[in-house]
XYZ file of C-alpha atoms in Angstrom:
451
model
C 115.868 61.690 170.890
C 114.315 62.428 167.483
C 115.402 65.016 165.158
C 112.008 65.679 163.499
C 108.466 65.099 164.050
C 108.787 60.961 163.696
C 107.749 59.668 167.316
C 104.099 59.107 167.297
C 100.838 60.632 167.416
C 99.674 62.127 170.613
C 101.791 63.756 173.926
C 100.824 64.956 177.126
C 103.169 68.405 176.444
C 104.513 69.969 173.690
C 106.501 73.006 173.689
C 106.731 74.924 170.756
C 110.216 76.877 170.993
C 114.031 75.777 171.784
C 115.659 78.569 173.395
C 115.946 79.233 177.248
C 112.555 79.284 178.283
C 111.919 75.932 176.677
C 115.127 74.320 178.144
C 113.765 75.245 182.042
C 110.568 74.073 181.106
C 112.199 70.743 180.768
C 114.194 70.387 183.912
C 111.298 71.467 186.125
C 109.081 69.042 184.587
C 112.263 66.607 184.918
C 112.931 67.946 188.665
C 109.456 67.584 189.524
C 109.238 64.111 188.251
C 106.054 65.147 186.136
C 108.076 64.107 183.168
C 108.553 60.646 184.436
C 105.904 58.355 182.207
C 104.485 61.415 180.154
C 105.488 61.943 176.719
C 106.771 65.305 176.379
C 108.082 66.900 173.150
C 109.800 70.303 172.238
C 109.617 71.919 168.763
C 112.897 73.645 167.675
C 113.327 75.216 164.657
C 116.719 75.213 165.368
C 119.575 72.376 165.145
C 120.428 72.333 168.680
C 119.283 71.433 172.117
C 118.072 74.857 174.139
C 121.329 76.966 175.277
C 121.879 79.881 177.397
C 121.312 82.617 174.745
C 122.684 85.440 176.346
C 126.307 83.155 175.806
C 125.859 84.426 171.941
C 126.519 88.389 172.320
C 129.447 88.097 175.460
C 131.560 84.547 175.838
C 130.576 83.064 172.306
C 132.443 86.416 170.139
C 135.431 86.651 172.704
C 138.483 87.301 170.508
C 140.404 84.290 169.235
C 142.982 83.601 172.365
C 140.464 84.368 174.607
C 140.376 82.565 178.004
C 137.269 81.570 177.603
C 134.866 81.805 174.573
C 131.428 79.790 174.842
C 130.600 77.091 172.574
C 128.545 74.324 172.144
C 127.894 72.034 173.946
C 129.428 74.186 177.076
C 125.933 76.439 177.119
C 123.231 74.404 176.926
C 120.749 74.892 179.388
C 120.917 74.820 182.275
C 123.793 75.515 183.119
C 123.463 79.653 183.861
C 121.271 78.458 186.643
C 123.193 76.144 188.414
C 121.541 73.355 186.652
C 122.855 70.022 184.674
C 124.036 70.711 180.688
C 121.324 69.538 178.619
C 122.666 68.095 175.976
C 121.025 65.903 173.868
C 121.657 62.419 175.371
C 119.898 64.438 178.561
C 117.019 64.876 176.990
C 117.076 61.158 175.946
C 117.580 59.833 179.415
C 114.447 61.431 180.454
C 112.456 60.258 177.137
C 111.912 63.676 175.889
C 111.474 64.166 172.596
C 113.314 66.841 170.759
C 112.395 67.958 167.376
C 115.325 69.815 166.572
C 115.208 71.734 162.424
C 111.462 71.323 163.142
C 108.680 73.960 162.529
C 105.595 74.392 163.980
C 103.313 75.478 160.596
C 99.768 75.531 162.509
C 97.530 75.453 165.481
C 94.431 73.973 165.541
C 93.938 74.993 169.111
C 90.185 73.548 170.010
C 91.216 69.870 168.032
C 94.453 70.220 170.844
C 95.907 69.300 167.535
C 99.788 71.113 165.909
C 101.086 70.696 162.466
C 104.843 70.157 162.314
C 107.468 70.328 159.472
C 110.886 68.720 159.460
C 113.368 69.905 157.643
C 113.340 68.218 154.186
C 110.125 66.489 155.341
C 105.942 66.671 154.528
C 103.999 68.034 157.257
C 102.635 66.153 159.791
C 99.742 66.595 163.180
C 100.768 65.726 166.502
C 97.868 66.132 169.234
C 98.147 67.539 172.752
C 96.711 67.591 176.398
C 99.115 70.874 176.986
C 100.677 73.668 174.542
C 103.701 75.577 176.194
C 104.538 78.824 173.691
C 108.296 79.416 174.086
C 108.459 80.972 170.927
C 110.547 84.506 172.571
C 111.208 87.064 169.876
C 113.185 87.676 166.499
C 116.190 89.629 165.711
C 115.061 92.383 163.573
C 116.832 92.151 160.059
C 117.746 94.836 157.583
C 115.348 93.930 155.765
C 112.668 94.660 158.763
C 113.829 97.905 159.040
C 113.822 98.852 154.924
C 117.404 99.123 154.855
C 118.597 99.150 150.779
C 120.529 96.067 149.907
C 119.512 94.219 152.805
C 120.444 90.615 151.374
C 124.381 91.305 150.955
C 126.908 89.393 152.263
C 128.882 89.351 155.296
C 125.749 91.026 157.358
C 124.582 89.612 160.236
C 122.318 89.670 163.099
C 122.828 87.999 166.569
C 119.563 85.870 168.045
C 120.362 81.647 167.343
C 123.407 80.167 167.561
C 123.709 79.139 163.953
C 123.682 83.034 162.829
C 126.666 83.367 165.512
C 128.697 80.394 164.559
C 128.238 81.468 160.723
C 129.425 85.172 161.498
C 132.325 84.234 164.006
C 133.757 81.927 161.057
C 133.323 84.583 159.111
C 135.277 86.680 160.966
C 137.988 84.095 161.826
C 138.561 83.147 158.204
C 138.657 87.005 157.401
C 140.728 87.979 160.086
C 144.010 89.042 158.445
C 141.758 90.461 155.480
C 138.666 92.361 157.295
C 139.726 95.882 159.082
C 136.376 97.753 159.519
C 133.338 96.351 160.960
C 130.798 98.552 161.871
C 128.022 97.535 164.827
C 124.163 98.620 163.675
C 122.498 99.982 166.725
C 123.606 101.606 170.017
C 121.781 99.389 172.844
C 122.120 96.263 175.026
C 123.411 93.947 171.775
C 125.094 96.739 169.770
C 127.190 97.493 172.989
C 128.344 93.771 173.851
C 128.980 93.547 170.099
C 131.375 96.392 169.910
C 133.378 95.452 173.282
C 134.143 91.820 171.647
C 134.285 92.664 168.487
C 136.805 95.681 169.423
C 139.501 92.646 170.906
C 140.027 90.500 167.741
C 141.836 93.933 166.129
C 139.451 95.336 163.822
C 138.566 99.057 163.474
C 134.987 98.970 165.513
C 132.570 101.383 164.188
C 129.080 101.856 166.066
C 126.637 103.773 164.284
C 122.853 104.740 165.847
C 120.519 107.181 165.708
C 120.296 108.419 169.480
C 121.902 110.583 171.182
C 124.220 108.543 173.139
C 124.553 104.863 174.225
C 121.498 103.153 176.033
C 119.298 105.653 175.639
C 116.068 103.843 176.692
C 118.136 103.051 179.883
C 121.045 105.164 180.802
C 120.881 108.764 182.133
C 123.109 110.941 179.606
C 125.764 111.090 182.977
C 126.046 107.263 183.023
C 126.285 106.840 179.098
C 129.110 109.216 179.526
C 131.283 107.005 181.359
C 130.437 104.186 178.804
C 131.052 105.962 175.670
C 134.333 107.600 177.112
C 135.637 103.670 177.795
C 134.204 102.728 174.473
C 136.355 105.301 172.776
C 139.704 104.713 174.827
C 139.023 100.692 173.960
C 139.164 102.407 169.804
C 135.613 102.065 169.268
C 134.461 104.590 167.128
C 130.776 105.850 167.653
C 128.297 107.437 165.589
C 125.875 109.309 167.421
C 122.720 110.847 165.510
C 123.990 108.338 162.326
C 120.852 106.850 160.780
C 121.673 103.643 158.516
C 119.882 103.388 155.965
C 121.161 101.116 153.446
C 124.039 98.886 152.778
C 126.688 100.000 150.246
C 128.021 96.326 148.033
C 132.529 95.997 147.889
C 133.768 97.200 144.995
C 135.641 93.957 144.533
C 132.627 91.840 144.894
C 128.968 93.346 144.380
C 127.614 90.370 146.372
C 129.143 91.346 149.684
C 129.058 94.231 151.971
C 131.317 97.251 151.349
C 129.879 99.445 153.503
C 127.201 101.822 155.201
C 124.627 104.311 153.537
C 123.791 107.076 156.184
C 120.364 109.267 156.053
C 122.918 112.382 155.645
C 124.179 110.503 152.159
C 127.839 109.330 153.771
C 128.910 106.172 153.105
C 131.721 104.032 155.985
C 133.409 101.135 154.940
C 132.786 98.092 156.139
C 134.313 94.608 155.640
C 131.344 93.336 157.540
C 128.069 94.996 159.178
C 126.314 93.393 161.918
C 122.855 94.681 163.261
C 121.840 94.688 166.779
C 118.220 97.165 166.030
C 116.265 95.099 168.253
C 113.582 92.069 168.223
C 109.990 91.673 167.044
C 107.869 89.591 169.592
C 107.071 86.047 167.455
C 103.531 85.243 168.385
C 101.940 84.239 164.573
C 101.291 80.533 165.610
C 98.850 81.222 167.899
C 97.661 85.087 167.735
C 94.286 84.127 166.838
C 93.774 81.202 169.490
C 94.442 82.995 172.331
C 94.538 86.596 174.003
C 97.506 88.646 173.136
C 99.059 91.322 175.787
C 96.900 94.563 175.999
C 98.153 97.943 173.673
C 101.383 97.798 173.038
C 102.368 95.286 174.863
C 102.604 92.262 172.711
C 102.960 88.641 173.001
C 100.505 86.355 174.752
C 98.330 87.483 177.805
C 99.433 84.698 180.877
C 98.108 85.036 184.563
C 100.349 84.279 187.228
C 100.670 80.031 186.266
C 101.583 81.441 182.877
C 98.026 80.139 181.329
C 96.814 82.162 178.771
C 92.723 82.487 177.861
C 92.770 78.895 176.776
C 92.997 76.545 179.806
C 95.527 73.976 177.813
C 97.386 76.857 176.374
C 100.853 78.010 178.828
C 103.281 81.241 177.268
C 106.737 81.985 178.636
C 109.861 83.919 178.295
C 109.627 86.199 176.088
C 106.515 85.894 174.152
C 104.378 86.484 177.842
C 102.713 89.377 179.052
C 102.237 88.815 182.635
C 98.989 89.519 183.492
C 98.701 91.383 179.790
C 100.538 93.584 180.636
C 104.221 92.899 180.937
C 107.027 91.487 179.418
C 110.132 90.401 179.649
C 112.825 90.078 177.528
C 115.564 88.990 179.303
C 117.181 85.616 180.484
C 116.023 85.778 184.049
C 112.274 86.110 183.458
C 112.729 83.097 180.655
C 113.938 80.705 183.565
C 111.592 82.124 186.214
C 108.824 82.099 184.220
C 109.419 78.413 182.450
C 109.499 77.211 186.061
C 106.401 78.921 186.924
C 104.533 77.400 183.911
C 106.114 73.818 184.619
C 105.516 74.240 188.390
C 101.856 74.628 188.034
C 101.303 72.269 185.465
C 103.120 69.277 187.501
C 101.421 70.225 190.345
C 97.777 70.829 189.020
C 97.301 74.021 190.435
C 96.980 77.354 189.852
C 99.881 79.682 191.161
C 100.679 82.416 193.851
C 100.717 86.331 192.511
C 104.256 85.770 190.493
C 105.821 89.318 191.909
C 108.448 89.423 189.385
C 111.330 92.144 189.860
C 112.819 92.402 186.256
C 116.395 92.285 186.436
C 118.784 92.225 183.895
C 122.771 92.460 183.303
C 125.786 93.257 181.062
C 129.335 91.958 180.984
C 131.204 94.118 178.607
C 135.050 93.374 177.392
C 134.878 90.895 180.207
C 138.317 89.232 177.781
C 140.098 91.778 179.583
C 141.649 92.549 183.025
C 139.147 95.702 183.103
C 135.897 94.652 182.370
C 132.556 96.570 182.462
C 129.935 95.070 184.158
C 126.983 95.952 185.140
C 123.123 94.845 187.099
C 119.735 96.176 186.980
C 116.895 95.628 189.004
C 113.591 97.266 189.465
C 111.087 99.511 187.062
C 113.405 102.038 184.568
C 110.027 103.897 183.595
C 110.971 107.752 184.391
C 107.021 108.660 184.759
C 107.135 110.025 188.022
C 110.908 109.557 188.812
C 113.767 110.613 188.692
C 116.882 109.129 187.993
C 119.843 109.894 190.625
C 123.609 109.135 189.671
C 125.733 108.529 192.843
C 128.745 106.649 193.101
C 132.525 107.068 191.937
C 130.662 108.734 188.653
C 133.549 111.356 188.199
C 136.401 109.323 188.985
C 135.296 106.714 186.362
C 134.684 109.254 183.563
C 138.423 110.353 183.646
C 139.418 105.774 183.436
C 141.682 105.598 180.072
C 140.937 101.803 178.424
C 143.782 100.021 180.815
C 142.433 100.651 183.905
C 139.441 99.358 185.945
C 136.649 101.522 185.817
C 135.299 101.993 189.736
C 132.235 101.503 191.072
C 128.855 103.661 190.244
C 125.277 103.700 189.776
C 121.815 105.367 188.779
C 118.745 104.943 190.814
C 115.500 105.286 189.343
C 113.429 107.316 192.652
C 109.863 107.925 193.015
C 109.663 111.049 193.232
C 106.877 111.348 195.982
C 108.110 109.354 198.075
C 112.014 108.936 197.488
C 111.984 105.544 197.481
C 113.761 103.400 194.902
C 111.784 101.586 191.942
C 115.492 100.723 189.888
C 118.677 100.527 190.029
C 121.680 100.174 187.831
C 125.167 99.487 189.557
C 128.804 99.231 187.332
C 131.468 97.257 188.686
C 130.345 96.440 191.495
C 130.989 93.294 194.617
C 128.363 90.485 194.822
C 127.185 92.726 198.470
C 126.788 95.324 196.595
C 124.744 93.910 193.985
C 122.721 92.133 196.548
C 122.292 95.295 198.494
C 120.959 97.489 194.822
C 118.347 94.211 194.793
C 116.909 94.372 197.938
C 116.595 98.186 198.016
C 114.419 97.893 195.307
C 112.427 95.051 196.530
C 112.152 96.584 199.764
C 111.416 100.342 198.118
C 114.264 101.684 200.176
C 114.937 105.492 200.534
C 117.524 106.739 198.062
C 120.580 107.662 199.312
C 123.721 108.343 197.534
C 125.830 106.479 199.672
C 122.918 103.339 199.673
C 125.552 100.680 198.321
C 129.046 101.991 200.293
């Protein structure tokens, strides 16, 4: 294994990212026996063999006591798949080469040719036969967002596993001294934020601007339920609350003291963490091959993940399926690597990739009441609407102790009545395997579709 760009010259693949994607690109080569005799590098800016990021915002901040709280090397990939732990001596039994603390500084894409940086080293060319882009998507900062006073202390964002290590010891080490930490955003990281953050016995604060919890996602019925738990766990929330600038301690004017909101309040805070969203990273090769149509972002793929240059792959998060998708979620990173790794082993171009985007939650899974929910299917409301069925009443009246029962949302079409998503809460494995093929199948709605 190298730690930089030091191995020679030239390789047959190079993957330029070390999260998920990048890790499943490796065992299907490996799987595949493609690997076998090629030399095959991957390009990580970070320290650390590729790990199951999704570990970072649920297992990795359980409360001290926990159970179980995920840490390295217990996540590497690919191990949320069923697969072997990649840890580093992996990677050197198959002869891969990672170049871990290693960025990729420019493409030459017609010379097949990428410039490389190791940390506390001169830049360096490698050459390639194939390019994989794995380079997924960055946590927006305060800064991103023009918050004031974006560079104080104890503020952090969740996306690698050295910003979650670094805040978690933060936290630890601050434990008997921190009491209010409040969680920047309202969605899918602010939310599993605030449920672990809520167990280590600090006074949870999330403050958004929407009107209630998920909003791209969740009826106003369904974030209901949520926020009613949220509150009997202690969390605090902030609906409507724009923040727009951080506030330094009085006792030290280098760390955070709290929150500046649009209406002028300020909220304490021992420590602020910011869960806004992510910015699709494509400036390594944006002007070597197509990117995703409109809005869209990242790089255009067809269905072997190939983008407009034939030695050029994209997955995870940075691909637009067909330019005109993505994905950011965990599922679509492994599928997709696989895809990519599948038709380059194999020398052939791919069957229609009919992806059905799924995603899921596991929120104060710590306790003996967790929340946990699946998606599955298309959550665009153009044309649909979305039905709530379920035990929806019974779990808006569950206090913070008990188990909050089963219910969904359904996303129906509105023509034909059929279902194109569906979200289901605490729910058995049948059930969640009965939401999934109703979608894939474009079942009719019904309310009792999951009893």
């Amino acid at each position: 294994m190298s730690t930089s760009a030091d191995s020679g010259d030239h390789y047959d693949l190079v993957c330029v990212g070390g999260g998920n994607a990048a890790g499943y690109l490796a065992k299907t080569l490996v799987d595949l026996d493609w690997a076998e005799g090629k030399k095959v590098a991957i390009v990580s800016g970070e320290p650390v063999a590729p790990y199951e990021r999704p570990a970072l915002s649920k297992a990795f901040l359980h409360p001290p006591g926990a159970k179980v709280r995920a840490r390295l090397p217990g996540f590497h990939t690919s191990v949320g798949g069923g697969g072997d732990r990649q840890t580093p001596e992996w990677y050197d039994e198959h002869k891969i080469d990672l170049m871990l603390s290693t960025m990729a500084v420019s493409l030459d894409a017609g010379a097949g040719k990428l410039t490389v940086q190791g940390a506390g080293q001169s830049e360096r060319a490698i050459s390639f036969d194939k390019l994989v882009l794995a380079t997924g998507a960055k946590a927006l900062t305060p800064a991103d967002i023009k918050t004031e006073n974006p560079d104080l202390g104890n503020v952090f964002t969740i996306r690698e596993e050295a910003e979650a290590l670094e805040m978690v010891q933060t936290l630890e080490a601050n434990q008997d001294n921190f009491k209010d930490i409040i969680i920047v955003g309202g969605g899918y990281i602010g939310m599993e934020t605030a449920a672990a953050f809520s167990g280590w016995g600090f006074n949870v604060t999330m403050a958004f601007p929407e009107k209630h919890l998920m909003q791209r996602l969740f009826p106003e019925s369904v974030a209901e339920v949520f926020e009613n738990y949220f509150s009997a766990k202690g969390i605090k929330l902030m609906k409507e609350s724009m923040v727009t600038g951080l506030v330094p301690s009085e006792s030290d004017n280098s760390a955070v003291g709290g929150v500046k909101l649009k209406s002028g309040d300020v909220v304490n805070a021992d420590a602020v963490i910011f869960g806004v969203g992510s910015r699709v990273d494509t400036s390594l090769a944006e002007s070597a091959v197509k990117l995703g149509e409109g809005r869209t972002g990242g790089y255009a793929v067809d269905d072997s993940m190939r983008t407009s240059n034939d030695k050029i792959y994209a997955i995870g998060d940075v691909a637009a399926l067909n330019g005109k998708s993505r994905y950011e979620h965990v599922d679509f990173c492994r599928k997709s690597a696989a895809q990519a790794a599948t038709a380059i082993a194999e020398g052939r171009d791919m069957p229609k990739m009919d992806y059905l985007p799924y995603f899921y939650s596991r929120l104060f899974e710590y306790t003996e009441t967790p929340l946990i929910f699946q998606f599955y299917g298309d959550s665009s409301t153009d044309g649909a609407s979305i039905e709530v069925f379920g035990n929806v009443d019974a779990a808006m009246e569950t206090s913070g102790n008990d188990k909050v029962p089963g219910f969904g949302a359904a996303w129906v079409d509105a023509s034909t009545q059929t279902v194109r998503g569906l979200m289901y809460c605490n729910g058995t494995p049948e059930q969640y395997d009965t939401a999934k093929n109703a979608v894939l199948t474009s079942a009719k709605f019904s309310p009792t579709m999951l009893d």
